[in-house]
Amino acid sequence: MARSVNKVVLIGNLGDDPELRYTGSGTAVCNMSLATNESYTNSDGEEVQQTEWHDVVAWGRLGEVCNEYLERGSQVYFEGKIETNQWEDQDGNTRYSTEVKALEATFLGEGPDGAVPGGGQPAQGQSPAPSQRRAGGQGGASGGGPPSQSGGDGQPGSDETFEPDDDLPF
Amino acid sequence: MARSVNKVVLIGNLGDDPELRYTGSGTAVCNMSLATNESYTNSDGEEVQQTEWHDVVAWGRLGEVCNEYLERGSQVYFEGKIETNQWEDQDGNTRYSTEVKALEATFLGEGPDGAVPGGGQPAQGQSPAPSQRRAGGQGGASGGGPPSQSGGDGQPGSDETFEPDDDLPF
Amino acid sequence: MARSVNKVVLIGNLGDDPELRYTGSGTAVCNMSLATNESYTNSDGEEVQQTEWHDVVAWGRLGEVCNEYLERGSQVYFEGKIETNQWEDQDGNTRYSTEVKALEATFLGEGPDGAVPGGGQPAQGQSPAPSQRRAGGQGGASGGGPPSQSGGDGQPGSDETFEPDDDLPF
Amino acid sequence: MARSVNKVVLIGNLGDDPELRYTGSGTAVCNMSLATNESYTNSDGEEVQQTEWHDVVAWGRLGEVCNEYLERGSQVYFEGKIETNQWEDQDGNTRYSTEVKALEATFLGEGPDGAVPGGGQPAQGQSPAPSQRRAGGQGGASGGGPPSQSGGDGQPGSDETFEPDDDLPF
DNA sequence: TTTT
DNA sequence: TTTT
């Protein structure tokens, strides 16, 4: 049995609007770049701000909901797990990029135009089977991910064709 | 004010013995490679095992304690935060490597020779000021870190000269 | 929308064997008493041990699995949420008892007779709709719960009639 | 060694203004009542809202900071541990009340008059030695705590004499 | 009532 | 590279 736990809790602000794509099989993938901030006083007595940038990815319905309700600057709580993807750069070197796969989200600020999701529990997403997971598609956040060719492994124009459901499940 | 949270909880097993070094200023740095496992049943009904490898770094006293009580195979609970370091590879490209900075540890299995720490709370570490943090020195774990020149920014022979305290504070 | 998070992470040891019952509608309920320990050195330099006892309840399949694989002394990781139930004592006073509703469990030690669950992810449970939740049935752990009449709101003899599945899903 | 973890993460809103008292030895104690909300759809298709009330206590500087920057309705993140206190009611019965001892707080909304704490990390508190802990003083939140005689074990008028520091450490 |  |  897996005697393991891999859990992440983040509260921060998005550095940019979410980027939604769809995989070839039609699964939504939402990439976000989240900043967490910490400050400390250095030896000269000056306050120094330290920002950590996190690549966050949300799959499926959770990804669509994030894309709809979050935007650059939004404050959000994510719960998820750490995943490191392996890929090859153009020189054939094995490279790694680490991201947080969001499994739950709680929106702490208002969305665009004051829109706010309408109901209950934290948003929860489904994700593809782990085997489907592979490197690619980091929306553009920091973190050393592979080159993000827009719509890389998804269908084109996904963002535009996204139709928000009227009955949000949360 | 920082309205941020950056928290990680891991339970897993070490893939190798911890590697302890000391920085030039004498701060202990312990690098560990931790596996978390998950399995799922694929569409063919076969159970597939998925392993995630985490670069974990513990600073100061916590690092020394980890080095003393943990070894390849040890099961351990870590609590900490995600940190992504930036560095340059030999071609001058900016690269990133992500690790978990451990702030607390709880040893869930026995240490070498059945040794077990002797007291109370979860082990806690101190760390250098964030400004001191920079890329370099990932002990050799996976994750695409910078080339680990042994003893890179520390004094030589640190591991050997380490003298465990008789009065462990935990 | 609920902009809330209610999350608990515990690692500790069971003070007694789990107690499994079934509700009238056939849902399994497993009550456990979990100790977490902390020690500190007081002003006289003596080490003082502090134990915190937690009432943990697991519903459904997760409860059955806990009942099968855990016993007095078992070390276990629980993740769940805090719930406070309201009830009336025999004098008609409103009383409260707080418990942790387990949503995930990871077994950190061996079970009875060295038995160990056989597969993947942390065990996960389903629970009844929150509306079904009410005070009652705390297995006998500390915490000021209501008087625990055996089989209080379940069918009689549940524990004895429990038939473990042959195909554990985890 | 304590191989234990006792950790709570809450995001919710205060149901009332914080209540600050001081113990006889001058330690600040801030009691708060925090609501976390969850909603679900029942079998009739109606959305039902479920609110969980948490007694949260913050000691020392953290308590003072909470008292200064939080008020009824404030959204806040708390991280801490579960503690169950034992006490005797007027009939001599042993009673228990459970609360969350906050160890860190992150303020997610603005404070009174738009005031916002001025710096870096999540607020952190110190607490008295565990031996000092005993039942008493739940500020008035739900949870079945002991009768809260105002100023129970503290000095009188603490709240009024509270002088906020000019140099907030966070 | 556990564990170390 | 771990663990089950």
CSV table of C-alpha atoms in Angstrom, one decimal, chain A residues 14-139:
chain,number,residue,atom,x,y,z
A,14,LEU,CA,-2.4,35.1,-9.7
A,15,GLY,CA,0.4,36.9,-11.6
A,16,ASP,CA,-1.6,36.7,-14.8
A,17,ASP,CA,-4.9,35.6,-16.2
A,18,PRO,CA,-5.4,31.8,-16.3
A,19,GLU,CA,-4.7,30.1,-19.5
A,20,LEU,CA,-7.1,27.4,-20.6
A,21,ARG,CA,-6.4,24.8,-23.2
A,22,TYR,CA,-7.9,21.4,-24.1
A,23,THR,CA,-6.0,18.2,-24.6
A,24,GLY,CA,-6.6,16.3,-27.8
A,25,SER,CA,-9.1,14.1,-25.9
A,26,GLY,CA,-11.0,17.2,-24.8
A,27,THR,CA,-9.9,17.5,-21.2
A,28,ALA,CA,-9.6,21.0,-20.0
A,29,VAL,CA,-6.2,22.1,-18.7
A,30,CYS,CA,-5.9,25.4,-16.9
A,31,ASN,CA,-2.4,26.8,-16.2
A,32,MET,CA,-1.9,29.5,-13.6
A,33,SER,CA,1.0,31.3,-12.1
A,34,LEU,CA,0.6,32.0,-8.4
A,35,ALA,CA,2.7,34.3,-6.3
A,36,THR,CA,3.2,33.7,-2.6
A,37,ASN,CA,5.0,36.5,-0.7
A,38,GLU,CA,7.1,36.6,2.3
A,39,SER,CA,9.1,39.4,3.7
A,40,TYR,CA,11.9,39.6,6.2
A,41,THR,CA,14.2,42.2,7.6
A,42,ASN,CA,17.8,41.9,6.5
A,43,SER,CA,20.9,42.6,8.5
A,44,ASP,CA,20.7,46.3,7.5
A,45,GLY,CA,17.3,46.6,8.9
A,46,GLU,CA,15.6,46.8,5.6
A,47,GLU,CA,12.5,44.9,4.7
A,48,VAL,CA,13.1,42.6,1.8
A,49,GLN,CA,10.2,41.1,-0.1
A,50,GLN,CA,10.6,37.6,-1.4
A,51,THR,CA,8.2,36.3,-3.9
A,52,GLU,CA,7.8,32.6,-4.8
A,53,TRP,CA,6.1,31.8,-8.1
A,54,HIS,CA,4.2,28.6,-8.4
A,55,ASP,CA,3.1,26.9,-11.6
A,56,VAL,CA,-0.4,25.6,-10.8
A,57,VAL,CA,-2.4,23.4,-13.1
A,58,ALA,CA,-6.0,22.5,-12.7
A,59,TRP,CA,-7.7,19.8,-14.9
A,60,GLY,CA,-11.2,19.2,-16.0
A,61,ARG,CA,-14.1,21.1,-14.5
A,62,LEU,CA,-11.9,22.7,-11.9
A,63,GLY,CA,-9.7,24.1,-14.6
A,64,GLU,CA,-12.7,25.6,-16.4
A,65,VAL,CA,-14.1,27.1,-13.2
A,66,CYS,CA,-10.7,28.6,-12.3
A,67,ASN,CA,-10.5,30.1,-15.8
A,68,GLU,CA,-13.9,31.6,-15.4
A,69,TYR,CA,-13.6,33.1,-12.0
A,70,LEU,CA,-10.0,33.9,-11.6
A,71,GLU,CA,-7.9,36.6,-13.2
A,72,ARG,CA,-4.7,38.4,-12.8
A,73,GLY,CA,-4.5,39.5,-9.2
A,74,SER,CA,-7.1,37.2,-7.8
A,75,GLN,CA,-6.4,35.8,-4.4
A,76,VAL,CA,-7.0,32.1,-4.2
A,77,TYR,CA,-6.5,29.1,-2.0
A,78,PHE,CA,-5.3,25.9,-3.7
A,79,GLU,CA,-4.9,22.5,-2.3
A,80,GLY,CA,-3.2,19.9,-4.3
A,81,LYS,CA,0.0,17.9,-4.9
A,82,ILE,CA,3.5,18.4,-6.2
A,83,GLU,CA,4.2,16.9,-9.6
A,84,THR,CA,7.5,17.0,-11.4
A,85,ASN,CA,7.4,16.4,-15.1
A,86,GLN,CA,10.2,15.3,-17.3
A,87,TRP,CA,10.8,16.5,-20.8
A,88,GLU,CA,13.6,17.0,-23.3
A,89,ASP,CA,14.9,20.3,-24.4
A,90,GLN,CA,16.0,21.0,-28.0
A,91,ASP,CA,19.5,19.8,-27.2
A,92,GLY,CA,18.2,16.5,-26.1
A,93,ASN,CA,18.9,17.1,-22.4
A,94,THR,CA,16.5,15.8,-19.9
A,95,ARG,CA,14.8,18.6,-18.0
A,96,TYR,CA,12.4,18.7,-15.2
A,97,SER,CA,9.7,21.1,-14.3
A,98,THR,CA,7.7,21.1,-11.1
A,99,GLU,CA,4.2,22.2,-10.7
A,100,VAL,CA,1.3,22.0,-8.3
A,101,LYS,CA,-1.6,20.1,-9.5
A,102,ALA,CA,-4.7,21.7,-7.9
A,103,LEU,CA,-7.3,19.4,-6.5
A,104,GLU,CA,-9.3,22.0,-4.7
A,105,ALA,CA,-9.7,25.7,-5.0
A,106,THR,CA,-11.3,28.3,-2.8
A,107,PHE,CA,-11.7,31.8,-4.3
A,108,LEU,CA,-10.9,34.4,-1.7
A,109,GLY,CA,-11.5,37.5,-3.8
A,110,GLU,CA,-14.1,38.5,-6.2
A,111,GLY,CA,-13.8,37.4,-9.8
A,112,PRO,CA,-14.0,39.5,-12.9
A,113,ASP,CA,-16.9,42.0,-12.8
A,114,GLY,CA,-17.6,41.1,-9.3
A,115,ALA,CA,-18.7,37.7,-10.4
A,116,VAL,CA,-18.6,35.1,-7.6
A,117,PRO,CA,-19.3,31.4,-7.8
A,118,GLY,CA,-22.6,30.6,-6.4
A,119,GLY,CA,-22.5,27.7,-4.0
A,120,GLY,CA,-21.1,25.3,-1.6
A,121,GLN,CA,-17.9,23.3,-1.2
A,122,PRO,CA,-14.5,24.2,-2.5
A,123,ALA,CA,-14.3,23.5,-6.2
A,124,GLN,CA,-13.0,20.1,-7.0
A,125,GLY,CA,-11.6,18.8,-10.2
A,126,GLN,CA,-11.1,15.6,-11.9
A,127,SER,CA,-7.9,14.8,-13.7
A,128,PRO,CA,-6.8,12.4,-16.3
A,129,ALA,CA,-5.3,9.2,-15.3
A,130,PRO,CA,-1.7,9.8,-14.1
A,131,SER,CA,-0.5,7.9,-17.2
A,132,GLN,CA,-1.8,10.7,-19.4
A,133,ARG,CA,0.3,13.2,-17.5
A,134,ARG,CA,3.4,14.3,-19.3
A,135,ALA,CA,5.5,17.4,-19.6
A,136,GLY,CA,4.1,20.3,-21.6
A,137,GLY,CA,1.7,23.1,-21.5
A,138,GLN,CA,3.0,25.2,-18.6
A,139,GLY,CA,1.0,28.3,-19.4
